[in-house]
mmCIF file of N, CA, C and O in Angstrom:
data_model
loop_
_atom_site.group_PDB
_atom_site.id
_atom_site.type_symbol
_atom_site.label_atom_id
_atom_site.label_comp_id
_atom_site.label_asym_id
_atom_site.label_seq_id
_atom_site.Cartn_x
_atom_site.Cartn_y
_atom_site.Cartn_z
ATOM 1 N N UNK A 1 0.852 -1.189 0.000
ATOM 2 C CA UNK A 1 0.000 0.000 0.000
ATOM 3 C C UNK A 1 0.889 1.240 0.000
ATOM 4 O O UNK A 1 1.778 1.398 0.836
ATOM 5 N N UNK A 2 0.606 2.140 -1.000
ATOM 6 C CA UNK A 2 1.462 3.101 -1.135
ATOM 7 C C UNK A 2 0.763 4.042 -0.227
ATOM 8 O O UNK A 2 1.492 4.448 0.678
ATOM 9 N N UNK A 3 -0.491 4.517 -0.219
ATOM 10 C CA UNK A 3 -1.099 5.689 1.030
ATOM 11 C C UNK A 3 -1.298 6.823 0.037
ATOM 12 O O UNK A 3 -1.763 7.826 0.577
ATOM 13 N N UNK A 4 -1.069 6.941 -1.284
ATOM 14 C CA UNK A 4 -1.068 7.809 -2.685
ATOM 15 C C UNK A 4 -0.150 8.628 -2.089
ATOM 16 O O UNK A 4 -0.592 9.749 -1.837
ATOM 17 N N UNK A 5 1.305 8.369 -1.699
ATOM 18 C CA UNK A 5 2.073 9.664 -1.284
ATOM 19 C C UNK A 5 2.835 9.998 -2.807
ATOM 20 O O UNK A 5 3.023 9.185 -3.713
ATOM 21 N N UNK A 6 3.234 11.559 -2.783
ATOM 22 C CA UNK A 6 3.904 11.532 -3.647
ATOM 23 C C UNK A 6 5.099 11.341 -3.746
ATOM 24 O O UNK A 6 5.667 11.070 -2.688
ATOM 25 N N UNK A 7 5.999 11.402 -5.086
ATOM 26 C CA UNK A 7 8.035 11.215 -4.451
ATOM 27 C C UNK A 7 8.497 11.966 -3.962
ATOM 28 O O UNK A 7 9.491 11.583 -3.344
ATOM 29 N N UNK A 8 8.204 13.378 -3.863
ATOM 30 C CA UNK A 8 8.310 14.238 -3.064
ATOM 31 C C UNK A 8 7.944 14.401 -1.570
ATOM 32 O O UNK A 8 8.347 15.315 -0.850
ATOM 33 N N UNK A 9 6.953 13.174 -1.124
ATOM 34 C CA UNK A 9 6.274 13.238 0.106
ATOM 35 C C UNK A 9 7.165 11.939 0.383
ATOM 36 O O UNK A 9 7.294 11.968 1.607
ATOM 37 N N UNK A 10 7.690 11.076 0.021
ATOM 38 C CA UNK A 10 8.555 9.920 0.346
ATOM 39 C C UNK A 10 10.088 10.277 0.283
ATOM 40 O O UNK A 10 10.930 9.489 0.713
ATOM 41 N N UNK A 11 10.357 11.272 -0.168
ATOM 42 C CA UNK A 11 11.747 11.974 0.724
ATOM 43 C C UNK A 11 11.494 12.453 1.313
ATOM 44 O O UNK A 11 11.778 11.655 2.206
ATOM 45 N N UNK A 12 10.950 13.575 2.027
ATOM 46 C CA UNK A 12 10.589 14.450 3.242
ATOM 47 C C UNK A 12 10.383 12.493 4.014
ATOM 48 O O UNK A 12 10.726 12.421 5.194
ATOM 49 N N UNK A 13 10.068 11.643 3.608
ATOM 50 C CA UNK A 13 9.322 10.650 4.771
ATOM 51 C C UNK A 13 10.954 10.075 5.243
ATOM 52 O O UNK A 13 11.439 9.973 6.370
ATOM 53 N N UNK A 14 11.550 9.757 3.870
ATOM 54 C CA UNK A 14 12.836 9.123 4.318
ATOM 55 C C UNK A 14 13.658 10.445 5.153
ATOM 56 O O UNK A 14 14.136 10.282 6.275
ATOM 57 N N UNK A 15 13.703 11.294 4.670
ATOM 58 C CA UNK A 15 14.803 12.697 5.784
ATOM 59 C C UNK A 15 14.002 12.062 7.510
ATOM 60 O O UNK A 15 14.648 11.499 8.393
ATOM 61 N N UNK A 16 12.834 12.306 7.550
ATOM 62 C CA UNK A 16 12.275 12.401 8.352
ATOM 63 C C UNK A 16 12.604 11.220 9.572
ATOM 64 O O UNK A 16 12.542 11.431 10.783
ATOM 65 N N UNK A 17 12.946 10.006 8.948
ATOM 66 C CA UNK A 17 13.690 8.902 9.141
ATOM 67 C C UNK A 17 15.336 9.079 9.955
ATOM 68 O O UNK A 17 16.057 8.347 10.633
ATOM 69 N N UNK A 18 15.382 10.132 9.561
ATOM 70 C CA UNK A 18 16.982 10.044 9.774
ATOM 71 C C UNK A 18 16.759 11.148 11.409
ATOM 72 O O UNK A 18 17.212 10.845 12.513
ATOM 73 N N UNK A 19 16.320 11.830 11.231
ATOM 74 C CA UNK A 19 15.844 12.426 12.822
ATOM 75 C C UNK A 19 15.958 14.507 12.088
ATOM 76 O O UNK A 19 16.098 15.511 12.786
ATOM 77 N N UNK A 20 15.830 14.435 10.584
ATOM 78 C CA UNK A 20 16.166 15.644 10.359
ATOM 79 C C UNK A 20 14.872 16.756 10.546
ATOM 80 O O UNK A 20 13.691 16.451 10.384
ATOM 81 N N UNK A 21 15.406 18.207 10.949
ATOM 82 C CA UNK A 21 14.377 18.763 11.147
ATOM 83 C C UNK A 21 14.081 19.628 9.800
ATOM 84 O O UNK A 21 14.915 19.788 8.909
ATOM 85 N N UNK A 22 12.824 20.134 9.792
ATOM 86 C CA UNK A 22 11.971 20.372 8.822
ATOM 87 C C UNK A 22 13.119 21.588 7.749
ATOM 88 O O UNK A 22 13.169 21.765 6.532
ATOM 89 N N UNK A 23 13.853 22.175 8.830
ATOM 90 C CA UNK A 23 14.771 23.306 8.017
ATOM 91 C C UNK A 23 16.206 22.770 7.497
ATOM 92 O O UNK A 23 16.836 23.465 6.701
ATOM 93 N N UNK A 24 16.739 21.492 7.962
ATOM 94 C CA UNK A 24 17.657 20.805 7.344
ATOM 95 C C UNK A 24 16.708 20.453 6.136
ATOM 96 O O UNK A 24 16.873 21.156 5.139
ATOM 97 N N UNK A 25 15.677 19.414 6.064
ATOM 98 C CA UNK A 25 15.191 18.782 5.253
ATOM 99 C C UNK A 25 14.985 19.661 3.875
ATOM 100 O O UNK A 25 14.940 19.124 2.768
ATOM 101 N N UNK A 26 14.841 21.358 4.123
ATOM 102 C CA UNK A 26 14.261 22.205 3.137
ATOM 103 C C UNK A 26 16.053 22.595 2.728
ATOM 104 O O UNK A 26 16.343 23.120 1.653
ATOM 105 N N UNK A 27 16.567 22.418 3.241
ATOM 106 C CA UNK A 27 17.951 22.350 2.497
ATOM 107 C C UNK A 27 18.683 21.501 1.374
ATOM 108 O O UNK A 27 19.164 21.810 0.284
ATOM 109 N N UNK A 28 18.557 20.085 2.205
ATOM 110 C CA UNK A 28 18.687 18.900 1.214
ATOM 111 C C UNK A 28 17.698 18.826 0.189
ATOM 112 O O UNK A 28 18.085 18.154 -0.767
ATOM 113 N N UNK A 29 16.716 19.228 0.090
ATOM 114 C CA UNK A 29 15.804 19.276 -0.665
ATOM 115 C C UNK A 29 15.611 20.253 -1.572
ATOM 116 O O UNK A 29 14.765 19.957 -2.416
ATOM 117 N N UNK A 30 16.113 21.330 -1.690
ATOM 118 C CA UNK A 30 16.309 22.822 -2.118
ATOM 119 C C UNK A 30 14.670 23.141 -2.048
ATOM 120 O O UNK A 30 14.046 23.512 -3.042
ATOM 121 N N UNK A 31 14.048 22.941 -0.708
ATOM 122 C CA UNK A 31 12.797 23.635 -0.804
ATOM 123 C C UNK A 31 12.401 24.722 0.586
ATOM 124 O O UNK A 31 12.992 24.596 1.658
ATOM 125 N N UNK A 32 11.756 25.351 0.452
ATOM 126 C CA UNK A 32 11.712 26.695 1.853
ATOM 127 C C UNK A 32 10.862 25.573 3.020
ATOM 128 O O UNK A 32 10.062 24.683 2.731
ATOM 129 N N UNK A 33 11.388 26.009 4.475
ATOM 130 C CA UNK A 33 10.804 25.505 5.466
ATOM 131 C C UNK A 33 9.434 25.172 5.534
ATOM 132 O O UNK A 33 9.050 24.192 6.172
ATOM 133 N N UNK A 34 8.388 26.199 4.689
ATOM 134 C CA UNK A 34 7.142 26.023 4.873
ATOM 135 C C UNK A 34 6.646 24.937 4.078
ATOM 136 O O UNK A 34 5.614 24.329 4.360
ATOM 137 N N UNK A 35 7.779 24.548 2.529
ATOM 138 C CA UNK A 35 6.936 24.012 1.592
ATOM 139 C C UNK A 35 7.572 22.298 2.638
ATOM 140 O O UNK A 35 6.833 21.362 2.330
ATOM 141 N N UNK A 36 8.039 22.115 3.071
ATOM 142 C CA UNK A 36 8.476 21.152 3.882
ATOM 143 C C UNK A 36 7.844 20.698 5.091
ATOM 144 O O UNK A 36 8.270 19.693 5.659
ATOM 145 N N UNK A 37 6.822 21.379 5.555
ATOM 146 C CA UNK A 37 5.755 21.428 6.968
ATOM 147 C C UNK A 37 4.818 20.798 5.691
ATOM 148 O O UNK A 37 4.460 19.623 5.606
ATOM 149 N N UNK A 38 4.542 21.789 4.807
ATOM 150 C CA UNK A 38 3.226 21.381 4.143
ATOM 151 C C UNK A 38 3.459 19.857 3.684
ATOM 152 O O UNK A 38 2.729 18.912 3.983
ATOM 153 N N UNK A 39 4.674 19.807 2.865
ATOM 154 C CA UNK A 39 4.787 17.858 2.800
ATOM 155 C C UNK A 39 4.497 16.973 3.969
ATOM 156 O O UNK A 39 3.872 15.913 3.995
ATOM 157 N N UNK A 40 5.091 17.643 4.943
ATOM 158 C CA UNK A 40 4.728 16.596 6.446
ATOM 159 C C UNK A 40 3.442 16.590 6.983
ATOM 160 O O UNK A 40 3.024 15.787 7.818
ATOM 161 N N UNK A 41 2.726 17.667 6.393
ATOM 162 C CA UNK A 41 0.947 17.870 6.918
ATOM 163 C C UNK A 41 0.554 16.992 6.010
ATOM 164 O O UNK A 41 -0.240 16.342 6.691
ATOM 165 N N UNK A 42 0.540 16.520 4.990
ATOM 166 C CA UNK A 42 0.413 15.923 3.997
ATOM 167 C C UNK A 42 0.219 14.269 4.033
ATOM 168 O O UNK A 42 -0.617 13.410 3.752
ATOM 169 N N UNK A 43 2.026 14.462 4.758
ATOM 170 C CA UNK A 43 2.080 12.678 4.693
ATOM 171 C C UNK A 43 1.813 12.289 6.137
ATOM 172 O O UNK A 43 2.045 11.093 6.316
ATOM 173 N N UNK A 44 1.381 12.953 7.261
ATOM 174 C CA UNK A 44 0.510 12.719 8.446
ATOM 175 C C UNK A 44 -1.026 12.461 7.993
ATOM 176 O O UNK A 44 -1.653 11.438 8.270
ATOM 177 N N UNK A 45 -1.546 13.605 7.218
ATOM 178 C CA UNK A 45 -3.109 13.497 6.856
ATOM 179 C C UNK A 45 -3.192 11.689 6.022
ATOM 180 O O UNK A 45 -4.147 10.935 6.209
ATOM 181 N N UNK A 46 -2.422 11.464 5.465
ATOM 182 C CA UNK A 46 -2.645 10.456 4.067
ATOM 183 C C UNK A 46 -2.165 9.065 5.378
ATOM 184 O O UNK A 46 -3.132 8.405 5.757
ATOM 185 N N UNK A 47 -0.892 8.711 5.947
ATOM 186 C CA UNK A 47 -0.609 7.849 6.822
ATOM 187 C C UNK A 47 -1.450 8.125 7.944
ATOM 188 O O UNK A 47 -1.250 7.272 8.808
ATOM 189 N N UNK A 48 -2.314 8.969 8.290
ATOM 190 C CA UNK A 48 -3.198 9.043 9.351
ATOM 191 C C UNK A 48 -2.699 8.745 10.533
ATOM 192 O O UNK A 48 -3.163 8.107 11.479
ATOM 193 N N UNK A 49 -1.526 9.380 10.335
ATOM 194 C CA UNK A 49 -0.788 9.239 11.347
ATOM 195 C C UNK A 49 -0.638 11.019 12.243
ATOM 196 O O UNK A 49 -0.581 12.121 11.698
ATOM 197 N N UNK A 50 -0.610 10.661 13.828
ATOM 198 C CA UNK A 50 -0.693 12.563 14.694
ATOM 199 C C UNK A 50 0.727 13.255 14.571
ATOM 200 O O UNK A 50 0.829 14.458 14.329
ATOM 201 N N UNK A 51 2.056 12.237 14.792
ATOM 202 C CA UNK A 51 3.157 12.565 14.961
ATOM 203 C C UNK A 51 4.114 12.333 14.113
ATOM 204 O O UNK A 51 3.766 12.193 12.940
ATOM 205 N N UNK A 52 5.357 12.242 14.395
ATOM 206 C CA UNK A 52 6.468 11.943 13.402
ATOM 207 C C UNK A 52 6.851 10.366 14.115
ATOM 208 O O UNK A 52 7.102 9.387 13.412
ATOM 209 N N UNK A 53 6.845 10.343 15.108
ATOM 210 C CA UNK A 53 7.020 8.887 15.290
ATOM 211 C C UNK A 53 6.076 7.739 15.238
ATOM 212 O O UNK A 53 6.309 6.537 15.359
ATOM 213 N N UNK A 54 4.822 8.449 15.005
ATOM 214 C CA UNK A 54 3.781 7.177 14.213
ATOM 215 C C UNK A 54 3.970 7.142 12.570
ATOM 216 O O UNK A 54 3.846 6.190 11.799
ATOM 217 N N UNK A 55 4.253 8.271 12.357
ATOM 218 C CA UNK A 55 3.987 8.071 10.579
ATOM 219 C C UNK A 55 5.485 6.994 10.522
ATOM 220 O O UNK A 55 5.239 5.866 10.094
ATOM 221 N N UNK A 56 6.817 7.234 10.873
ATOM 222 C CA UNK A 56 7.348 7.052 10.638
ATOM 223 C C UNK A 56 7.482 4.965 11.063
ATOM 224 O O UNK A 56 8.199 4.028 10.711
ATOM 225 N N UNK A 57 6.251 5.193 12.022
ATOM 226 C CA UNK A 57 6.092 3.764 12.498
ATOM 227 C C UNK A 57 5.380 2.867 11.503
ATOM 228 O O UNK A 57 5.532 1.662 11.300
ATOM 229 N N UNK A 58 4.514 3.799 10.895
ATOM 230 C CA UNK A 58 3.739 2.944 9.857
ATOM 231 C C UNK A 58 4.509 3.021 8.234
ATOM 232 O O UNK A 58 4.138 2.238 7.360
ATOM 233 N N UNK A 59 5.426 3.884 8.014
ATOM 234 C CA UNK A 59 6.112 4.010 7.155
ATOM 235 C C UNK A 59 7.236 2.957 7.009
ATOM 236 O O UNK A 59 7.799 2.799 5.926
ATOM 237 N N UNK A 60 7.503 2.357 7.927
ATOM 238 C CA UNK A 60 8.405 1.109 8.206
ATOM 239 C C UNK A 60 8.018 -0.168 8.240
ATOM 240 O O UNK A 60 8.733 -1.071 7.806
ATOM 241 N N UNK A 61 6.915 -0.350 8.731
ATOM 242 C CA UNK A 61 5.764 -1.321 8.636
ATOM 243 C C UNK A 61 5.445 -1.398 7.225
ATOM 244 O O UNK A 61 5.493 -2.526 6.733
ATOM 245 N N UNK A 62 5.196 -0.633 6.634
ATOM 246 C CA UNK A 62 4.576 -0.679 5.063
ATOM 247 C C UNK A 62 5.763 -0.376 4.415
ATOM 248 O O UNK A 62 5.736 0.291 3.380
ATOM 249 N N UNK A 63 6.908 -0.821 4.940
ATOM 250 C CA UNK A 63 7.944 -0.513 3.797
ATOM 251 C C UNK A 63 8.232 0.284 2.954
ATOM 252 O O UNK A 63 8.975 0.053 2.001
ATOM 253 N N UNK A 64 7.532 1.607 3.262
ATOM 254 C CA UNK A 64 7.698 3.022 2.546
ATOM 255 C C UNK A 64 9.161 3.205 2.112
ATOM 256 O O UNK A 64 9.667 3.052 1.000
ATOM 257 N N UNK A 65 9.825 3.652 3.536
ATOM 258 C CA UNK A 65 11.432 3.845 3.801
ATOM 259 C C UNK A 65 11.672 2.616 4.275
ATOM 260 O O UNK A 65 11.029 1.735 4.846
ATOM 261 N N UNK A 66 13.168 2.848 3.748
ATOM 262 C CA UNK A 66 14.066 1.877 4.663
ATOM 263 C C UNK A 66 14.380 2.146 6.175
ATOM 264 O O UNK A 66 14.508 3.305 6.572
ATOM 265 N N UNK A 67 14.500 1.114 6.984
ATOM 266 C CA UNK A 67 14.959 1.898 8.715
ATOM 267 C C UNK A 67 16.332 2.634 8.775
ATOM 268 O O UNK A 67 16.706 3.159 9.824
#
């Protein structure tokens, strides 16, 4: 089950993995802090997940990212 994320919402998922915060992530990513919240509002709403350590719980479970 993919969760319809996009590839853009499955790097912000993998950074997110690594323990990076939203303003590193908009670095590696060449995108601004906000457009980087909005990916993570995104892939919380779609994984129905509240936090970063549930999405990232079910993102591992479903083999999204690697651990």
């Amino acid at each position: 089950k993919d969760f319809g994320l996009t590839a853009k919402e499955l790097e912000v998922l993998q950074l997110l993995g690594t323990g990076a915060t939203a303003s590193i992530m908009g670095k590696q990513l060449f995108l601004t802090e906000a457009t980087v919240k909005t990916h993570l509002a995104a892939i919380y709403r779609k994984l129905s997940a509240s936090n970063r350590a549930q999405a990232l719980s079910i993102a591992i479970t479903n083999k999204l990212i690697n651990e």
